[in-house]
PDB file of C-alpha atoms and ligand atoms in Angstrom:
ATOM      1  CA  MET A 221     132.846 314.590 112.816  1.00 98.00           C
ATOM      2  CA  TRP A 222     131.921 311.321 110.823  1.00 98.00           C
ATOM      3  CA  VAL A 223     131.672 307.811 112.204  1.00 98.00           C
ATOM      4  CA  THR A 224     132.514 304.794 109.749  1.00 98.00           C
ATOM      5  CA  LYS A 225     132.554 301.179 110.100  1.00 98.00           C
ATOM      6  CA  THR A 226     134.007 300.002 106.643  1.00 98.00           C
ATOM      7  CA  VAL A 227     137.436 300.250 105.004  1.00 98.00           C
ATOM      8  CA  GLU A 228     135.856 301.534 101.920  1.00 98.00           C
ATOM      9  CA  ALA A 229     134.080 304.394 103.689  1.00 98.00           C
ATOM     10  CA  VAL A 230     137.022 305.484 106.066  1.00 98.00           C
ATOM     11  CA  ARG A 231     139.347 305.328 102.765  1.00 98.00           C
ATOM     12  CA  ARG A 232     136.966 307.767 100.976  1.00 98.00           C
ATOM     13  CA  ALA A 233     136.668 309.910 104.181  1.00 98.00           C
ATOM     14  CA  ARG A 234     140.376 310.189 104.349  1.00 98.00           C
ATOM     15  CA  GLY A 235     140.926 310.891 100.814  1.00 98.00           C
ATOM     16  CA  ALA A 236     138.641 313.668 101.093  1.00 98.00           C
ATOM     17  CA  LEU A 237     140.841 315.556 103.468  1.00 98.00           C
ATOM     18  CA  ARG A 238     143.684 317.861 102.551  1.00 98.00           C
ATOM     19  CA  GLY A 239     146.649 318.266 104.520  1.00 98.00           C
ATOM     20  CA  ARG A 240     148.357 315.975 107.063  1.00 98.00           C
ATOM     21  CA  VAL A 241     146.402 313.149 108.595  1.00 99.00           C
ATOM     22  CA  ALA A 242     147.221 311.560 112.137  1.00 99.00           C
ATOM     23  CA  LEU A 243     145.691 308.305 113.091  1.00 99.00           C
ATOM     24  CA  VAL A 244     145.114 307.397 116.911  1.00 99.00           C
ATOM     25  CA  PRO A 245     144.367 304.004 117.342  1.00 98.00           C
ATOM     26  CA  THR A 246     142.819 302.901 120.543  1.00 98.00           C
ATOM     27  CA  MET A 247     140.600 300.042 121.915  1.00 98.00           C
ATOM     28  CA  GLY A 248     137.934 302.539 122.888  1.00 97.00           C
ATOM     29  CA  ALA A 249     136.963 303.212 126.789  1.00 96.00           C
ATOM     30  CA  LEU A 250     138.616 306.430 126.148  1.00 97.00           C
ATOM     31  CA  HIS A 251     140.295 308.361 129.007  1.00 97.00           C
ATOM     32  CA  ALA A 252     142.397 311.498 129.384  1.00 98.00           C
ATOM     33  CA  GLY A 253     145.539 309.566 128.035  1.00 98.00           C
ATOM     34  CA  HIS A 254     143.562 308.937 124.547  1.00 98.00           C
ATOM     35  CA  VAL A 255     142.774 312.669 124.524  1.00 98.00           C
ATOM     36  CA  ALA A 256     146.259 313.434 124.835  1.00 98.00           C
ATOM     37  CA  LEU A 257     147.305 311.620 121.769  1.00 98.00           C
ATOM     38  CA  ILE A 258     144.296 312.951 119.900  1.00 98.00           C
ATOM     39  CA  GLU A 259     145.296 316.350 120.871  1.00 98.00           C
ATOM     40  CA  HIS A 260     148.896 315.812 120.231  1.00 98.00           C
ATOM     41  CA  GLY A 261     147.924 314.307 116.675  1.00 98.00           C
ATOM     42  CA  GLY A 262     145.767 317.796 116.337  1.00 98.00           C
ATOM     43  CA  ARG A 263     149.267 319.747 116.914  1.00 98.00           C
ATOM     44  CA  ILE A 264     151.389 317.901 114.372  1.00 98.00           C
ATOM     45  CA  ALA A 265     148.712 317.184 111.727  1.00 98.00           C
ATOM     46  CA  ASP A 266     145.670 318.930 110.198  1.00 98.00           C
ATOM     47  CA  HIS A 267     142.997 316.287 110.778  1.00 99.00           C
ATOM     48  CA  VAL A 268     143.017 313.309 113.216  1.00 99.00           C
ATOM     49  CA  ILE A 269     141.279 310.061 112.797  1.00 99.00           C
ATOM     50  CA  VAL A 270     140.551 307.948 115.906  1.00 99.00           C
ATOM     51  CA  SER A 271     140.154 303.906 115.314  1.00 98.00           C
ATOM     52  CA  VAL A 272     138.114 302.389 118.019  1.00 98.00           C
ATOM     53  CA  PHE A 273     138.763 298.489 117.765  1.00 98.00           C
ATOM     54  CA  VAL A 274     138.960 296.030 120.539  1.00 98.00           C
ATOM     55  CA  ASN A 275     141.260 293.772 118.633  1.00 98.00           C
ATOM     56  CA  PRO A 276     140.653 290.049 119.527  1.00 97.00           C
ATOM     57  CA  THR A 277     144.025 288.919 118.318  1.00 96.00           C
ATOM     58  CA  GLN A 278     146.195 290.582 120.858  1.00 95.00           C
ATOM     59  CA  PHE A 279     144.123 289.067 123.723  1.00 96.00           C
ATOM     60  CA  GLY A 280     145.210 285.726 125.218  1.00 94.00           C
ATOM     61  CA  PRO A 281     142.453 282.941 125.708  1.00 92.00           C
ATOM     62  CA  ASN A 282     142.023 283.646 129.232  1.00 89.00           C
ATOM     63  CA  GLU A 283     142.211 287.520 128.983  1.00 91.00           C
ATOM     64  CA  ASP A 284     139.437 289.981 129.127  1.00 89.00           C
ATOM     65  CA  PHE A 285     138.408 290.376 125.418  1.00 95.00           C
ATOM     66  CA  THR A 286     134.630 289.749 126.073  1.00 94.00           C
ATOM     67  CA  ARG A 287     134.376 291.957 129.064  1.00 92.00           C
ATOM     68  CA  TYR A 288     136.678 294.691 127.739  1.00 93.00           C
ATOM     69  CA  PRO A 289     134.745 298.173 128.305  1.00 92.00           C
ATOM     70  CA  ARG A 290     132.859 299.196 125.224  1.00 95.00           C
ATOM     71  CA  PRO A 291     131.312 302.655 125.951  1.00 96.00           C
ATOM     72  CA  PHE A 292     130.890 303.487 122.426  1.00 98.00           C
ATOM     73  CA  ALA A 293     128.466 306.570 122.414  1.00 98.00           C
ATOM     74  CA  ARG A 294     130.766 308.267 124.952  1.00 98.00           C
ATOM     75  CA  ASP A 295     134.143 307.501 122.930  1.00 98.00           C
ATOM     76  CA  VAL A 296     132.719 309.195 119.955  1.00 98.00           C
ATOM     77  CA  GLU A 297     131.838 312.254 122.040  1.00 98.00           C
ATOM     78  CA  MET A 298     135.343 312.298 123.640  1.00 98.00           C
ATOM     79  CA  ALA A 299     136.774 311.873 120.210  1.00 98.00           C
ATOM     80  CA  ARG A 300     134.753 314.703 118.699  1.00 98.00           C
ATOM     81  CA  GLU A 301     135.487 317.125 121.750  1.00 98.00           C
ATOM     82  CA  ALA A 302     139.217 316.329 121.638  1.00 98.00           C
ATOM     83  CA  GLY A 303     139.216 317.601 117.940  1.00 98.00           C
ATOM     84  CA  ALA A 304     139.071 314.575 115.823  1.00 98.00           C
ATOM     85  CA  VAL A 305     137.745 314.565 112.295  1.00 98.00           C
ATOM     86  CA  GLY A 306     136.291 311.035 112.378  1.00 98.00           C
ATOM     87  CA  VAL A 307     136.021 307.816 114.178  1.00 99.00           C
ATOM     88  CA  PHE A 308     136.807 304.590 112.329  1.00 99.00           C
ATOM     89  CA  ALA A 309     135.445 301.707 114.135  1.00 98.00           C
ATOM     90  CA  PRO A 310     135.122 298.707 112.193  1.00 98.00           C
ATOM     91  CA  ASP A 311     133.400 295.321 113.330  1.00 98.00           C
ATOM     92  CA  VAL A 312     135.850 292.251 113.844  1.00 98.00           C
ATOM     93  CA  GLU A 313     134.713 290.910 110.437  1.00 98.00           C
ATOM     94  CA  GLU A 314     135.753 293.987 108.743  1.00 98.00           C
ATOM     95  CA  VAL A 315     139.093 293.708 110.024  1.00 98.00           C
ATOM     96  CA  TYR A 316     139.492 290.013 109.708  1.00 98.00           C
ATOM     97  CA  PRO A 317     137.217 288.938 107.022  1.00 98.00           C
ATOM     98  CA  PRO A 318     136.227 285.415 107.587  1.00 97.00           C
ATOM     99  CA  GLY A 319     138.254 283.099 104.997  1.00 97.00           C
ATOM    100  CA  ASP A 320     140.992 285.525 104.730  1.00 97.00           C
ATOM    101  CA  VAL A 321     144.487 283.764 105.051  1.00 97.00           C
ATOM    102  CA  ALA A 322     146.301 285.322 107.984  1.00 96.00           C
ATOM    103  CA  CYS A 323     149.670 287.001 107.729  1.00 95.00           C
ATOM    104  CA  ASP A 324     152.059 286.746 110.571  1.00 95.00           C
ATOM    105  CA  VAL A 325     153.720 290.215 111.253  1.00 96.00           C
ATOM    106  CA  SER A 326     156.104 290.223 113.966  1.00 95.00           C
ATOM    107  CA  VAL A 327     159.326 291.811 115.562  1.00 97.00           C
ATOM    108  CA  PRO A 328     160.764 288.624 117.325  1.00 96.00           C
ATOM    109  CA  ALA A 329     163.691 290.605 118.692  1.00 96.00           C
ATOM    110  CA  LEU A 330     161.787 292.936 120.674  1.00 98.00           C
ATOM    111  CA  ALA A 331     158.641 290.901 121.457  1.00 97.00           C
ATOM    112  CA  GLY A 332     160.043 287.844 123.010  1.00 94.00           C
ATOM    113  CA  ASP A 333     160.267 288.999 126.735  1.00 96.00           C
ATOM    114  CA  LEU A 334     158.734 291.293 129.260  1.00 98.00           C
ATOM    115  CA  GLU A 335     155.358 291.685 127.955  1.00 97.00           C
ATOM    116  CA  GLY A 336     155.730 289.322 125.129  1.00 97.00           C
ATOM    117  CA  ALA A 337     156.702 286.501 127.746  1.00 96.00           C
ATOM    118  CA  GLN A 338     153.658 287.143 129.930  1.00 93.00           C
ATOM    119  CA  ARG A 339     151.413 287.344 127.191  1.00 93.00           C
ATOM    120  CA  PRO A 340     152.329 284.769 124.443  1.00 94.00           C
ATOM    121  CA  GLY A 341     150.911 286.200 120.834  1.00 95.00           C
ATOM    122  CA  HIS A 342     150.031 289.543 122.341  1.00 97.00           C
ATOM    123  CA  PHE A 343     152.616 291.352 119.847  1.00 98.00           C
ATOM    124  CA  ALA A 344     151.678 289.502 116.813  1.00 97.00           C
ATOM    125  CA  GLY A 345     148.385 290.521 117.402  1.00 98.00           C
ATOM    126  CA  VAL A 346     149.317 294.124 117.954  1.00 98.00           C
ATOM    127  CA  CYS A 347     151.433 293.924 114.933  1.00 98.00           C
ATOM    128  CA  ARG A 348     148.941 292.602 112.564  1.00 98.00           C
ATOM    129  CA  VAL A 349     146.141 295.068 113.490  1.00 98.00           C
ATOM    130  CA  VAL A 350     148.465 298.128 113.625  1.00 98.00           C
ATOM    131  CA  ALA A 351     149.725 297.073 110.133  1.00 98.00           C
ATOM    132  CA  LYS A 352     146.021 296.448 108.998  1.00 98.00           C
ATOM    133  CA  LEU A 353     144.855 299.950 110.632  1.00 98.00           C
ATOM    134  CA  LEU A 354     147.631 302.010 109.037  1.00 98.00           C
ATOM    135  CA  HIS A 355     147.159 300.505 105.685  1.00 98.00           C
ATOM    136  CA  MET A 356     143.313 300.840 105.968  1.00 98.00           C
ATOM    137  CA  VAL A 357     143.421 304.553 106.761  1.00 98.00           C
ATOM    138  CA  SER A 358     146.909 305.683 105.262  1.00 98.00           C
ATOM    139  CA  PRO A 359     147.764 308.421 107.778  1.00 98.00           C
ATOM    140  CA  ASP A 360     150.828 310.622 107.580  1.00 98.00           C
ATOM    141  CA  VAL A 361     151.564 309.946 111.061  1.00 99.00           C
ATOM    142  CA  ALA A 362     150.297 307.618 113.753  1.00 99.00           C
ATOM    143  CA  CYS A 363     150.547 308.371 117.618  1.00 99.00           C
ATOM    144  CA  PHE A 364     151.343 305.752 120.362  1.00 98.00           C
ATOM    145  CA  GLY A 365     151.407 306.104 124.125  1.00 98.00           C
ATOM    146  CA  GLN A 366     154.793 305.646 125.895  1.00 98.00           C
ATOM    147  CA  LYS A 367     152.631 304.103 128.337  1.00 98.00           C
ATOM    148  CA  ASP A 368     152.877 300.926 126.345  1.00 98.00           C
ATOM    149  CA  TYR A 369     156.599 301.434 125.986  1.00 98.00           C
ATOM    150  CA  GLN A 370     157.636 298.043 124.388  1.00 98.00           C
ATOM    151  CA  GLN A 371     154.553 298.165 122.025  1.00 98.00           C
ATOM    152  CA  LEU A 372     155.861 301.755 120.856  1.00 98.00           C
ATOM    153  CA  ARG A 373     159.332 300.336 120.132  1.00 98.00           C
ATOM    154  CA  ILE A 374     157.829 297.207 118.192  1.00 98.00           C
ATOM    155  CA  VAL A 375     155.542 299.494 116.060  1.00 98.00           C
ATOM    156  CA  GLU A 376     158.630 301.797 115.445  1.00 98.00           C
ATOM    157  CA  ALA A 377     160.484 298.695 114.288  1.00 98.00           C
ATOM    158  CA  MET A 378     157.957 297.190 112.261  1.00 98.00           C
ATOM    159  CA  ALA A 379     157.159 300.445 110.452  1.00 98.00           C
ATOM    160  CA  ARG A 380     160.749 300.978 109.558  1.00 98.00           C
ATOM    161  CA  ASP A 381     161.559 297.496 108.665  1.00 98.00           C
ATOM    162  CA  LEU A 382     158.475 297.052 106.269  1.00 98.00           C
ATOM    163  CA  ALA A 383     159.179 300.608 104.879  1.00 98.00           C
ATOM    164  CA  MET A 384     155.712 301.729 105.840  1.00 98.00           C
ATOM    165  CA  PRO A 385     155.177 305.149 104.766  1.00 98.00           C
ATOM    166  CA  TYR A 386     153.833 306.347 108.119  1.00 98.00           C
ATOM    167  CA  ALA A 387     155.579 308.219 110.744  1.00 98.00           C
ATOM    168  CA  ILE A 388     155.410 306.807 114.266  1.00 98.00           C
ATOM    169  CA  GLU A 389     154.801 309.458 117.023  1.00 98.00           C
ATOM    170  CA  ALA A 390     155.609 308.951 120.579  1.00 98.00           C
ATOM    171  CA  VAL A 391     153.428 310.797 123.200  1.00 98.00           C
ATOM    172  CA  PRO A 392     154.354 311.025 127.155  1.00 98.00           C
ATOM    173  CA  THR A 393     152.050 309.119 129.635  1.00 98.00           C
ATOM    174  CA  VAL A 394     149.062 310.663 131.209  1.00 98.00           C
ATOM    175  CA  ARG A 395     148.789 310.365 135.164  1.00 98.00           C
ATOM    176  CA  GLU A 396     146.478 310.611 137.733  1.00 98.00           C
ATOM    177  CA  PRO A 397     147.441 313.290 140.326  1.00 98.00           C
ATOM    178  CA  ASP A 398     149.045 310.688 142.638  1.00 97.00           C
ATOM    179  CA  GLY A 399     151.180 309.332 139.716  1.00 98.00           C
ATOM    180  CA  LEU A 400     148.978 306.199 138.439  1.00 98.00           C
ATOM    181  CA  ALA A 401     149.270 305.852 134.964  1.00 98.00           C
ATOM    182  CA  LEU A 402     145.580 306.248 133.251  1.00 98.00           C
ATOM    183  CA  SER A 403     144.476 302.960 131.696  1.00 96.00           C
ATOM    184  CA  SER A 404     141.194 301.622 130.494  1.00 90.00           C
ATOM    185  CA  ARG A 405     141.561 298.677 132.862  1.00 90.00           C
ATOM    186  CA  ASN A 406     141.934 301.105 136.008  1.00 95.00           C
ATOM    187  CA  ALA A 407     138.190 300.840 135.862  1.00 91.00           C
ATOM    188  CA  TYR A 408     138.364 297.550 137.238  1.00 92.00           C
ATOM    189  CA  LEU A 409     139.963 298.302 140.343  1.00 96.00           C
ATOM    190  CA  SER A 410     138.309 298.414 143.570  1.00 97.00           C
ATOM    191  CA  PRO A 411     138.990 301.420 146.002  1.00 97.00           C
ATOM    192  CA  GLU A 412     141.503 299.298 147.934  1.00 97.00           C
ATOM    193  CA  ASP A 413     143.201 297.998 144.899  1.00 97.00           C
ATOM    194  CA  ARG A 414     143.328 301.792 143.555  1.00 97.00           C
ATOM    195  CA  ALA A 415     145.097 302.748 146.777  1.00 97.00           C
ATOM    196  CA  HIS A 416     147.687 299.901 146.300  1.00 98.00           C
ATOM    197  CA  ALA A 417     147.973 300.742 142.455  1.00 98.00           C
ATOM    198  CA  VAL A 418     150.333 303.734 142.911  1.00 98.00           C
ATOM    199  CA  GLY A 419     152.936 301.323 144.151  1.00 98.00           C
ATOM    200  CA  LEU A 420     154.220 300.751 140.628  1.00 98.00           C
ATOM    201  CA  TYR A 421     154.528 304.640 139.869  1.00 98.00           C
ATOM    202  CA  ARG A 422     156.733 304.802 143.409  1.00 98.00           C
ATOM    203  CA  ALA A 423     158.885 302.206 142.323  1.00 98.00           C
ATOM    204  CA  LEU A 424     159.902 303.993 138.894  1.00 98.00           C
ATOM    205  CA  CYS A 425     160.182 307.176 141.049  1.00 98.00           C
ATOM    206  CA  GLU A 426     162.759 305.050 143.432  1.00 98.00           C
ATOM    207  CA  ALA A 427     164.553 303.844 140.187  1.00 98.00           C
ATOM    208  CA  ARG A 428     164.836 307.253 138.944  1.00 98.00           C
ATOM    209  CA  ARG A 429     166.118 308.462 142.266  1.00 97.00           C
ATOM    210  CA  MET A 430     168.895 305.782 142.336  1.00 97.00           C
ATOM    211  CA  VAL A 431     169.963 306.433 138.773  1.00 96.00           C
ATOM    212  CA  GLU A 432     169.332 310.012 138.211  1.00 95.00           C
ATOM    213  CA  ASN A 433     170.544 311.259 141.553  1.00 94.00           C
ATOM    214  CA  PRO A 434     174.576 312.214 141.276  1.00 92.00           C
ATOM    215  CA  ASN A 435     174.842 311.194 145.084  1.00 93.00           C
ATOM    216  CA  VAL A 436     173.404 307.628 144.380  1.00 94.00           C
ATOM    217  CA  ALA A 437     174.230 306.874 140.604  1.00 91.00           C
ATOM    218  CA  GLU A 438     173.717 303.141 141.025  1.00 94.00           C
ATOM    219  CA  ALA A 439     175.602 301.242 138.579  1.00 94.00           C
ATOM    220  CA  ASP A 440     174.477 297.792 139.074  1.00 97.00           C
ATOM    221  CA  PRO A 441     170.875 297.180 137.428  1.00 97.00           C
ATOM    222  CA  ARG A 442     170.348 294.264 139.554  1.00 98.00           C
ATOM    223  CA  VAL A 443     170.193 296.667 142.516  1.00 98.00           C
ATOM    224  CA  VAL A 444     167.606 298.944 141.127  1.00 98.00           C
ATOM    225  CA  GLU A 445     165.685 296.058 139.985  1.00 98.00           C
ATOM    226  CA  ALA A 446     165.443 294.600 143.660  1.00 98.00           C
ATOM    227  CA  ALA A 447     164.586 297.957 144.880  1.00 98.00           C
ATOM    228  CA  MET A 448     161.641 298.367 142.424  1.00 98.00           C
ATOM    229  CA  ARG A 449     160.131 294.867 143.314  1.00 98.00           C
ATOM    230  CA  GLN A 450     160.504 295.450 147.093  1.00 98.00           C
ATOM    231  CA  PHE A 451     158.583 298.793 146.435  1.00 96.00           C
ATOM    232  CA  ILE A 452     155.948 297.227 144.399  1.00 98.00           C
ATOM    233  CA  ALA A 453     155.658 294.109 146.747  1.00 98.00           C
ATOM    234  CA  SER A 454     155.343 296.595 149.672  1.00 98.00           C
ATOM    235  CA  TYR A 455     151.948 298.046 148.159  1.00 98.00           C
ATOM    236  CA  HIS A 456     150.557 294.628 148.064  1.00 97.00           C
ATOM    237  CA  LEU A 457     150.911 294.373 144.429  1.00 98.00           C
ATOM    238  CA  VAL A 458     152.385 290.790 142.990  1.00 98.00           C
ATOM    239  CA  VAL A 459     155.277 291.489 140.745  1.00 98.00           C
ATOM    240  CA  ASP A 460     155.572 290.262 137.223  1.00 97.00           C
ATOM    241  CA  TYR A 461     158.553 291.984 136.167  1.00 98.00           C
ATOM    242  CA  ALA A 462     160.576 295.111 137.163  1.00 98.00           C
ATOM    243  CA  GLU A 463     163.495 295.478 134.767  1.00 98.00           C
ATOM    244  CA  LEU A 464     165.897 298.136 133.463  1.00 98.00           C
ATOM    245  CA  ARG A 465     166.566 298.007 129.790  1.00 97.00           C
ATOM    246  CA  HIS A 466     168.303 299.989 127.092  1.00 96.00           C
ATOM    247  CA  ALA A 467     166.026 302.630 125.902  1.00 96.00           C
ATOM    248  CA  LYS A 468     166.122 301.813 122.258  1.00 94.00           C
ATOM    249  CA  THR A 469     166.960 298.158 121.974  1.00 95.00           C
ATOM    250  CA  LEU A 470     165.526 296.814 125.127  1.00 97.00           C
ATOM    251  CA  ALA A 471     168.462 294.733 125.869  1.00 96.00           C
ATOM    252  CA  LYS A 472     169.131 293.740 129.033  1.00 96.00           C
ATOM    253  CA  LEU A 473     172.143 295.826 130.766  1.00 96.00           C
ATOM    254  CA  GLU A 474     174.964 294.710 132.374  1.00 95.00           C
ATOM    255  CA  THR A 475     175.941 297.999 134.095  1.00 95.00           C
ATOM    256  CA  ILE A 476     174.353 301.535 134.036  1.00 96.00           C
ATOM    257  CA  ASP A 477     176.894 303.136 132.300  1.00 92.00           C
ATOM    258  CA  PRO A 478     176.413 306.660 130.701  1.00 89.00           C
ATOM    259  CA  ALA A 479     178.997 306.178 128.315  1.00 89.00           C
ATOM    260  CA  HIS A 480     177.265 303.021 126.881  1.00 86.00           C
ATOM    261  CA  THR A 481     173.700 303.588 127.501  1.00 88.00           C
ATOM    262  CA  PRO A 482     172.818 307.444 128.362  1.00 88.00           C
ATOM    263  CA  GLU A 483     168.993 306.483 128.296  1.00 93.00           C
ATOM    264  CA  VAL A 484     167.701 303.562 130.036  1.00 97.00           C
ATOM    265  CA  VAL A 485     164.181 302.334 130.580  1.00 98.00           C
ATOM    266  CA  ALA A 486     162.381 301.178 133.759  1.00 98.00           C
ATOM    267  CA  LEU A 487     159.789 299.055 133.008  1.00 98.00           C
ATOM    268  CA  VAL A 488     157.404 297.461 135.572  1.00 98.00           C
ATOM    269  CA  ALA A 489     154.384 295.275 135.511  1.00 98.00           C
ATOM    270  CA  ALA A 490     152.270 293.832 138.433  1.00 98.00           C
ATOM    271  CA  ARG A 491     148.909 292.286 139.510  1.00 97.00           C
ATOM    272  CA  CYS A 492     146.782 294.588 141.643  1.00 96.00           C
ATOM    273  CA  GLY A 493     143.419 292.528 142.399  1.00 92.00           C
ATOM    274  CA  PRO A 494     142.007 291.469 139.057  1.00 91.00           C
ATOM    275  CA  VAL A 495     144.132 293.804 137.112  1.00 93.00           C
ATOM    276  CA  ARG A 496     147.548 293.636 135.304  1.00 94.00           C
ATOM    277  CA  LEU A 497     149.027 297.225 135.817  1.00 97.00           C
ATOM    278  CA  LEU A 498     152.014 298.315 133.393  1.00 97.00           C
ATOM    279  CA  ASP A 499     154.194 301.231 133.609  1.00 98.00           C
ATOM    280  CA  ASN A 500     157.731 302.606 132.614  1.00 98.00           C
ATOM    281  CA  THR A 501     159.929 305.639 132.754  1.00 98.00           C
ATOM    282  CA  VAL A 502     162.948 306.676 130.854  1.00 98.00           C
ATOM    283  CA  LEU A 503     165.980 307.454 133.016  1.00 97.00           C
ATOM    284  CA  HIS A 504     168.866 309.533 132.126  1.00 94.00           C
ATOM    285  CA  VAL A 505     172.020 307.961 133.438  1.00 92.00           C
ATOM    286  CA  VAL A 506     174.430 310.355 135.447  1.00 78.00           C
ATOM    287  CA  HIS A 507     178.063 309.938 135.943  1.00 67.00           C
TER     288      HIS A 507
HETATM  289  P1  AMP B 682     144.811 301.306 124.232  1.00 87.30           P
HETATM  290  O1  AMP B 682     142.965 301.725 124.033  1.00 87.30           O
HETATM  291  O2  AMP B 682     144.775 300.701 125.521  1.00 87.30           O
HETATM  292  O3  AMP B 682     145.029 300.202 123.219  1.00 87.30           O
HETATM  293  O4  AMP B 682     145.709 302.528 123.929  1.00 87.30           O
HETATM  294  C1  AMP B 682     145.552 303.048 122.926  1.00 87.30           C
HETATM  295  C2  AMP B 682     146.856 304.241 122.820  1.00 87.30           C
HETATM  296  O5  AMP B 682     146.604 305.055 123.817  1.00 87.30           O
HETATM  297  C3  AMP B 682     148.054 303.342 122.815  1.00 87.30           C
HETATM  298  O6  AMP B 682     148.971 304.113 122.119  1.00 87.30           O
HETATM  299  C4  AMP B 682     148.419 303.667 124.383  1.00 87.30           C
HETATM  300  O7  AMP B 682     149.934 303.493 124.598  1.00 87.30           O
HETATM  301  C5  AMP B 682     147.952 305.107 124.642  1.00 87.30           C
HETATM  302  N1  AMP B 682     147.578 305.088 126.037  1.00 87.30           N
HETATM  303  C6  AMP B 682     147.066 304.536 126.770  1.00 87.30           C
HETATM  304  N2  AMP B 682     147.004 304.852 128.084  1.00 87.30           N
HETATM  305  C7  AMP B 682     147.608 306.224 127.960  1.00 87.30           C
HETATM  306  C8  AMP B 682     148.123 307.043 129.136  1.00 87.30           C
HETATM  307  N3  AMP B 682     148.033 307.182 130.283  1.00 87.30           N
HETATM  308  N4  AMP B 682     148.941 307.949 128.573  1.00 87.30           N
HETATM  309  C9  AMP B 682     149.371 308.328 127.308  1.00 87.30           C
HETATM  310  N5  AMP B 682     148.886 307.377 126.302  1.00 87.30           N
HETATM  311  C10 AMP B 682     148.160 306.299 126.756  1.00 87.30           C
END
């Protein structure tokens, strides 16, 4: 497996590959969720390239860019074990050459609220770096986790609207045995916080019960949202948001109506000690 740091080198290495190429963009600190993306890439393509880049433009001024974990040697080993053909790990100056004039890549209709409201500028940073990484590597397909649901929808919209010749592939969320979604930031959790963190998943399970169980079939999204907030708070987490949205457009819902929206997504975010945790699940609305 090769490791490259420059755009020129990754283009040369990619150009030498025959067959379909999948890109798995990551910020490193790889865990089983990233491994699932790499393995998924290996099933739908002949070769998988993993990018490892902690992207400064998607972090806010008071966020954890400088202290974000960077266990690079371990990441390379994990990518190799998961079957990647190469790792592209550019420096910040390679992705953002000093003196270059910045483009603004954004999807305003999807990026304004939820994570976008909590983290101003975050999705503009994500779109810009994902567009750059895609053009640098030129894969046939790029794999993104459903764990970052709003990001996934935004990247899909960006690729479609800008006619990017790359398919976007969604990969299901990998969870701990108790349901907590894997995240590189889980490493910041104290044992006590870790015990509380499962509250997000439990809130999603409650939403699933209320929407999918025919004996309940709750039709009012506000009732489900209030129940999720209550669940999250009962685990000593501080709720940022707990919302039901249209699964494709992320639009707010007036009612939960299978004729109108057969699929809704429950999206939750909460603070758990020093960590902001996100989770979501797609629900199939019953009559
Ligand atoms: P990150 O390194 O956090 O930027 O994530 C890189 C990719 O891995 C993104 O597409 C994430 O959605 C995905 N990802 C992160 N956590 C998980 C998980 N628990 N299960 C599946 N995919 C994940």
